[in-house]
Short mmCIF file of C-alpha atoms and ligand atoms in Angstrom, two decimals:
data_model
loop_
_atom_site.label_atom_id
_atom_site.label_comp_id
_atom_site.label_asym_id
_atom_site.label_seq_id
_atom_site.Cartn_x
_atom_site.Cartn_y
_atom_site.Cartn_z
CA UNK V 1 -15.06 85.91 -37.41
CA UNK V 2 -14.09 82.39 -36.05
CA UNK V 3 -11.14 80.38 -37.85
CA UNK V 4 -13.72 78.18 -39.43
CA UNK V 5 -15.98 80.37 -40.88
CA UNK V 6 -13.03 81.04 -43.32
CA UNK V 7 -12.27 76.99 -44.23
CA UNK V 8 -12.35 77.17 -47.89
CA UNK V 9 -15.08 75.80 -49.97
CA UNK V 10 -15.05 74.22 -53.18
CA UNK V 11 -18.19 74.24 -54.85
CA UNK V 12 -19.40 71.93 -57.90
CA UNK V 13 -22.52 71.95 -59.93
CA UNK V 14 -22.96 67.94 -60.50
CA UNK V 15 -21.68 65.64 -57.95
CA UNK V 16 -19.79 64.29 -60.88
CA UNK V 17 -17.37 67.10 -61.24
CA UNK V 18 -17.53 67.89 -57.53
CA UNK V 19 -16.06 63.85 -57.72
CA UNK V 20 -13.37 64.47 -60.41
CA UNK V 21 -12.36 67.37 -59.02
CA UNK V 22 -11.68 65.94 -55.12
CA UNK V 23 -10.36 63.16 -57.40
CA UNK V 24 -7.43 65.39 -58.60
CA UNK V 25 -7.20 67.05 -55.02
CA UNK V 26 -6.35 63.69 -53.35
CA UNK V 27 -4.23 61.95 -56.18
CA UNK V 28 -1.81 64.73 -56.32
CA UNK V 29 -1.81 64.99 -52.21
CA UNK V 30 -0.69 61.10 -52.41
CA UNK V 31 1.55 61.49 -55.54
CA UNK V 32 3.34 64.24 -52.97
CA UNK V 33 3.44 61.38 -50.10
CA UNK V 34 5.10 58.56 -52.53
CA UNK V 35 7.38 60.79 -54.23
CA UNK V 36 8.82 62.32 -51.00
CA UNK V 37 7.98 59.18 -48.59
CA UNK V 38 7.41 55.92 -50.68
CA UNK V 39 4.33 55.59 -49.08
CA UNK V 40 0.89 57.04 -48.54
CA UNK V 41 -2.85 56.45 -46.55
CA UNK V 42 -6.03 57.52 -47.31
CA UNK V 43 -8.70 57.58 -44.96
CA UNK V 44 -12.22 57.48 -46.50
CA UNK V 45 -15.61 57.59 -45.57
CA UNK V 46 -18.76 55.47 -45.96
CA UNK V 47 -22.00 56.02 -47.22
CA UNK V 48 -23.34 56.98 -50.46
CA UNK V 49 -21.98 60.21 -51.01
CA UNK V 50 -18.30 59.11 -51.74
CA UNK V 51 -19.35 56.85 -54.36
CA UNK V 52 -18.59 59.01 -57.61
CA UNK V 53 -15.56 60.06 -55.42
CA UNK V 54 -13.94 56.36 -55.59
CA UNK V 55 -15.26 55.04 -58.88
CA UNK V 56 -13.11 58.51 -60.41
CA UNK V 57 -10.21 57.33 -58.39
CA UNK V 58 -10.64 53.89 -59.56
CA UNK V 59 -9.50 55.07 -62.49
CA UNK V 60 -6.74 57.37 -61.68
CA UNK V 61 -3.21 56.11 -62.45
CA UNK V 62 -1.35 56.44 -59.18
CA UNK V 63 1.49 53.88 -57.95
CA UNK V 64 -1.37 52.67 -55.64
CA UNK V 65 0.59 49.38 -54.60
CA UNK V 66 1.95 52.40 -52.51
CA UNK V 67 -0.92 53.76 -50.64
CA UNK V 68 -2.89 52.05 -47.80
CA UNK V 69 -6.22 52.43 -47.63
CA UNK V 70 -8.39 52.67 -44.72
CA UNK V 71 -11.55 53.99 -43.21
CA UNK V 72 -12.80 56.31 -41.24
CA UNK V 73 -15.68 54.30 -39.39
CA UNK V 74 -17.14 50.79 -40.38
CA UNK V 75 -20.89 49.59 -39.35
CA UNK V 76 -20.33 46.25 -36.79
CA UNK V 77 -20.90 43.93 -39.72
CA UNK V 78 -19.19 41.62 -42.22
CA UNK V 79 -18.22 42.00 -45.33
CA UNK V 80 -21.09 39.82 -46.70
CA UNK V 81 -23.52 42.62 -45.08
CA UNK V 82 -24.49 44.96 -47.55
CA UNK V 83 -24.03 47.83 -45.18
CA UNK V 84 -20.21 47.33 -44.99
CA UNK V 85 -17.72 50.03 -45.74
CA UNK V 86 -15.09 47.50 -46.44
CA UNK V 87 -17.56 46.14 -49.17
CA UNK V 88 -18.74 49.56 -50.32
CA UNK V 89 -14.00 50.76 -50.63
CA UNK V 90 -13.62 47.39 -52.60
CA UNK V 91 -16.41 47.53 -54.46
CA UNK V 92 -15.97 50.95 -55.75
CA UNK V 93 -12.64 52.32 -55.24
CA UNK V 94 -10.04 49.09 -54.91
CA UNK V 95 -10.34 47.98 -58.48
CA UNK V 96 -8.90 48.63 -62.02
CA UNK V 97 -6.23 51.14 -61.22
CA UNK V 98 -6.85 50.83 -57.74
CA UNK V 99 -6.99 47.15 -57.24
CA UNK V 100 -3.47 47.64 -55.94
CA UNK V 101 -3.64 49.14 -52.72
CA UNK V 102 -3.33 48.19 -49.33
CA UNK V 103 -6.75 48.37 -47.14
CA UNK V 104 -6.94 47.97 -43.71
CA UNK V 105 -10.21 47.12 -42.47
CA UNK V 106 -11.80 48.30 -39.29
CA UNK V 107 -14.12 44.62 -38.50
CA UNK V 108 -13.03 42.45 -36.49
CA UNK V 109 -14.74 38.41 -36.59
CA UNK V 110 -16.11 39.45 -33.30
CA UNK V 111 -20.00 39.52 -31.74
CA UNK V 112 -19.51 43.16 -30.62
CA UNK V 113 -16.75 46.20 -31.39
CA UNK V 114 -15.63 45.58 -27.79
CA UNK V 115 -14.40 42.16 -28.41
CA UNK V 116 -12.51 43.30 -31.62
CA UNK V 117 -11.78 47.01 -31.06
CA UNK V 118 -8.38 45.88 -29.33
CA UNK V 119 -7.09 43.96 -32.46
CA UNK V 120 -8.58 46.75 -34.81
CA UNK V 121 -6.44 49.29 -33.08
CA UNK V 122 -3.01 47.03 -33.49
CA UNK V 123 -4.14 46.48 -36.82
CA UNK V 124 -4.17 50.30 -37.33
CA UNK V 125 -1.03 51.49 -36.05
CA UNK V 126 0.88 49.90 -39.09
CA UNK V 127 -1.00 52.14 -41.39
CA UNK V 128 1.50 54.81 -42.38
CA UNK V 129 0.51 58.10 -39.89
CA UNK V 130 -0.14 61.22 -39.80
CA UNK V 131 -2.59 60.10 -42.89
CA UNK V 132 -1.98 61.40 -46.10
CA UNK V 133 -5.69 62.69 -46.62
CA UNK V 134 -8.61 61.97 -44.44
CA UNK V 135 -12.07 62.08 -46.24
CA UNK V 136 -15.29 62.69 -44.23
CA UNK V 137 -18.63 63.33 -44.95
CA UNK V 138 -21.66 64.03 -42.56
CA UNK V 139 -24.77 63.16 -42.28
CA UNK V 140 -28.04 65.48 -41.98
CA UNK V 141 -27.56 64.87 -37.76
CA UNK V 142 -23.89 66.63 -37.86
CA UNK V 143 -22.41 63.52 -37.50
CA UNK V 144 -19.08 62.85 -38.96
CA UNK V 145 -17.11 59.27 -39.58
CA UNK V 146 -19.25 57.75 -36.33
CA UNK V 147 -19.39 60.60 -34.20
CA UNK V 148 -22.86 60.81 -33.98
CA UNK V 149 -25.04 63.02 -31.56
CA UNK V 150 -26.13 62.60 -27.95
CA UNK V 151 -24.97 58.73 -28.61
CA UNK V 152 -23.09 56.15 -25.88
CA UNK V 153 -19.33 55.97 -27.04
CA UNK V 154 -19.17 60.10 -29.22
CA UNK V 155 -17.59 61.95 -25.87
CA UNK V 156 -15.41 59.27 -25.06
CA UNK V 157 -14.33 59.04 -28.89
CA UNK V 158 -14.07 62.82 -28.65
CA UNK V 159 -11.47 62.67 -26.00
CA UNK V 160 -9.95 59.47 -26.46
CA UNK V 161 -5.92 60.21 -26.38
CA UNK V 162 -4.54 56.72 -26.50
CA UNK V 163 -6.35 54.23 -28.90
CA UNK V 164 -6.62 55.16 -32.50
CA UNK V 165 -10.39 53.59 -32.58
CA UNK V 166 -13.32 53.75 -29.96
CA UNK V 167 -16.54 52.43 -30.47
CA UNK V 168 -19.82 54.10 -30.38
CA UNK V 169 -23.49 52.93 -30.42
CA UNK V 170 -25.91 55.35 -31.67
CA UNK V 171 -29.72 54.21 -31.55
CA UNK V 172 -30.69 56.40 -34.38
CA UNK V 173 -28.36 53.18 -36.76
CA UNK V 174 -29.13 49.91 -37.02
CA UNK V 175 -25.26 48.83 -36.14
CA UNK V 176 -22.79 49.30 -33.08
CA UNK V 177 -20.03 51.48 -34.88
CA UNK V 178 -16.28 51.44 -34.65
CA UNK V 179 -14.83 55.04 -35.09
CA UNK V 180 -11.64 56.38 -35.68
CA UNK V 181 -11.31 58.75 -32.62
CA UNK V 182 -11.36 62.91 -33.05
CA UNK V 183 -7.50 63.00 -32.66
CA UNK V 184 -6.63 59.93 -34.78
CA UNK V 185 -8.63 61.83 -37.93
CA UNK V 186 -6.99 64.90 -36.64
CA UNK V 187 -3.71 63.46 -37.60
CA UNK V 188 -3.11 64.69 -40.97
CA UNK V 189 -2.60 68.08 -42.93
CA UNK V 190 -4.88 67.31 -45.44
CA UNK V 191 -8.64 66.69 -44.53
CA UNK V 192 -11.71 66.89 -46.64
CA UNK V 193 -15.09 67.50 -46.04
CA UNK V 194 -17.11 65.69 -48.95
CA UNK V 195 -20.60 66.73 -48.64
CA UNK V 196 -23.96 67.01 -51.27
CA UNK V 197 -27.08 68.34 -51.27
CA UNK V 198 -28.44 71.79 -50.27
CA UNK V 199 -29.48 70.54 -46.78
CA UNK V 200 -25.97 69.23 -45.45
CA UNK V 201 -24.45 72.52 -46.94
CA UNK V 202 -26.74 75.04 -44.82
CA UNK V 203 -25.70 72.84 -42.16
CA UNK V 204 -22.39 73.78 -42.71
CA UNK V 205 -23.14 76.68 -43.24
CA UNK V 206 -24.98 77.35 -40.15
CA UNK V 207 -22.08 75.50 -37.74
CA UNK V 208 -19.14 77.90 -39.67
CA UNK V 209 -21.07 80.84 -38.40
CA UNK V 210 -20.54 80.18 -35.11
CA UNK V 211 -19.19 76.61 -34.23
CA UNK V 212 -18.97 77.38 -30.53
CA UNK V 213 -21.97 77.67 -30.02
CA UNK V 214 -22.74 74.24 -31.96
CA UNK V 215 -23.34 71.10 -30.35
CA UNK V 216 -22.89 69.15 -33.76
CA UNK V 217 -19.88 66.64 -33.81
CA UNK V 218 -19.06 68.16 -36.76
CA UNK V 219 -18.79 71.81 -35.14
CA UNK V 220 -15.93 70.36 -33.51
CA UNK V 221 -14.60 68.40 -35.74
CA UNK V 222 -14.28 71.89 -38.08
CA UNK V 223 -12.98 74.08 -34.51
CA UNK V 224 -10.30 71.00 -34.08
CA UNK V 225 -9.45 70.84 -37.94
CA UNK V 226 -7.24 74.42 -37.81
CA UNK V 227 -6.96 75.08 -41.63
CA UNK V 228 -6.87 71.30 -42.52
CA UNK V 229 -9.65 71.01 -43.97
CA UNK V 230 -11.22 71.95 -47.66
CA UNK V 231 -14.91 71.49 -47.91
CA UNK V 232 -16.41 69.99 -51.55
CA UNK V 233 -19.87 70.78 -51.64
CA UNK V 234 -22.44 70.27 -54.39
CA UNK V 235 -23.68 73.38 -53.18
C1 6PG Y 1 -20.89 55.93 -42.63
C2 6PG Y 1 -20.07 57.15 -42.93
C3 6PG Y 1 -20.79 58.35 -42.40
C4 6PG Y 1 -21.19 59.14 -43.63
C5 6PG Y 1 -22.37 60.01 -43.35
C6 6PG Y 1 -22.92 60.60 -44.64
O1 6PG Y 1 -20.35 54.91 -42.22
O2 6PG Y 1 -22.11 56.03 -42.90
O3 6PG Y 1 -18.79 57.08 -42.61
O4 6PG Y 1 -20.12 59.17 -41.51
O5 6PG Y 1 -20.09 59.92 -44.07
O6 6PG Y 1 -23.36 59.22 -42.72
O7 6PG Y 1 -23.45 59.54 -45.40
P1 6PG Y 1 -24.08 59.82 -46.86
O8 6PG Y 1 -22.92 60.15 -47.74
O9 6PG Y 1 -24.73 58.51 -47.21
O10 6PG Y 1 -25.05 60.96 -46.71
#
C-alpha cells in the first residue's frame, strides 16, 4: 500500500460542518504559530469550494493582525474582475474578525504574469515561510492551486527550485494563471486538501490507490505531500 493511500480523511455530511470543522483545524494550527513564533501564514485556495471555509473563519477570534494571508494561485486579473481570488479572500474571509490580517496578493498591474511574476515573487518571500497551513482544493481535471493538466507552464511549475511562483496557461481557463510552484506549497507541515462533492472524492479516491501510476497534478502533489496533508471531504 503506497504512503498516500493512508493520508487521513476527514469526512463531513454538509459542507457546513465539513467548513467549521477545517475552521477549528486551521485556527488552532495558527494559534500554535503565534504563540510559539508571533507570527503565522495561511495559504488558501480559490474557487467556490472554500467559501463556507472563510466566512467560518471570518468569524473566528484569532490575533489575526498576526497572520499573513496569501494564496495559492490567482487568475491574471484585477481585483475589479469578478474572477479574482484576491476579491473572492477579502470578500469572504478578511473581514469582521479577520479584517486584520496581512494578505499578500499574487497580481501584479501587469498585461501578462510574465511581466509581473518577478515582483510577485519578491513580494512573496516576506511572507513568513515554511507556511503555517496551505489549503488546496482541486478541480474535477486533478488540478490543484494552478497546476493544471497537459497545460504550458504545470512541468516547469512542477520542478521549479528557485522562484516561489511560476506561471502557467491552461486553455481549458479563460485566464493566464500565476501558481505557487510544487515545492513552495510543499513548504509547510500542515497541508489540507479541501474538497466536495462525490465526484472530486472518487477522484481521490482513485489517485490514493495508486498515485504512480496517475498522471493527475494532484497524484503528485499527494506522492510529494509525505504525511502533510489531511483531506476534508464532503464525502
Ligand atoms: C482557483 C483555485 C483552484 C480551485 C479548484 C477547485 O483559482 O480556481 O485555486 O485550484 O481550488 O479549481 O475549485 P472549486 O472549489 O470551485 O471546485
Amino acid at each position: 500500500m503506497s504512503a498516500s493511500s493512508k493520508l487521513p480523511i476527514v469526512q463531513m455530511d454538509s459542507a457546513e460542518d465539513l467548513a467549521q470543522r477545517l475552521a477549528d483545524a486551521i485556527v488552532e494550527k495558527l494559534q500554535s504559530a503565534i504563540d510559539a513564533d508571533g507570527k503565522a501564514s495561511l495559504v488558501v485556495s480559490g474557487g467556490s469550494t472554500p467559501k463556507p471555509l472563510f466566512e467560518a473563519l471570518s468569524q473566528r477570534a484569532l490575533p489575526w493582525s498576526a497572520v499573513t494571508v496569501t494564496l495559492a494561485d490567482e487568475r491574471w486579473v484585477p481585483e475589479s474582475d469578478s474572477d479574482s481570488n484576491a476579491t473572492f479572500v477579502k470578500t469572504h474571509l478578511l473581514k469582521d474578525e479577520a479584517a486584520g490580517a496581512t494578505f499578500v496578493s499574487l497580481y501584479e498591474d501587469q498585461k501578462t504574469p510574465h511581466d509581473g511574476v518577478s515582483l510577485v515573487n519578491e513580494r512573496l518571500k516576506g511572507v513568513p515561510q515554511p507556511f503555517t497551513v496551505v489549503i488546496l482544493g482541486m478541480g474535477g481535471d486533478g488540478h490543484t492551486a494552478s497546476l493544471f493538466p497537459d497545460a504550458p507552464g504545470t512541468e516547469a511549475a512542477m520542478t521549479e527550485t528557485q522562484s516561489l511562483v511560476s506561471i502557467v496557461e491552461p486553455s481549458t481557463v479563460p485566464q493566464a494563471r500565476i501558481t505557487l510552484t510544487l515545492r513552495a506549497l510543499m513548504n509547510t507541515d500542515c497541508q489540507f486538501l479541501h474538497i466536495s462533492g462525490q465526484e472530486k472524492r472518487a477522484l481521490v479516491d482513485e489517485v490514493l490507490g495508486d498515485p504512480a501510476q496517475s498522471t493527475y497534478p494532484i497524484a503528485q502533489f499527494l506522492q510529494a505531500t509525505n504525511q502533510r496533508i489531511t483531506i476534508y471531504s464532503t464525502h
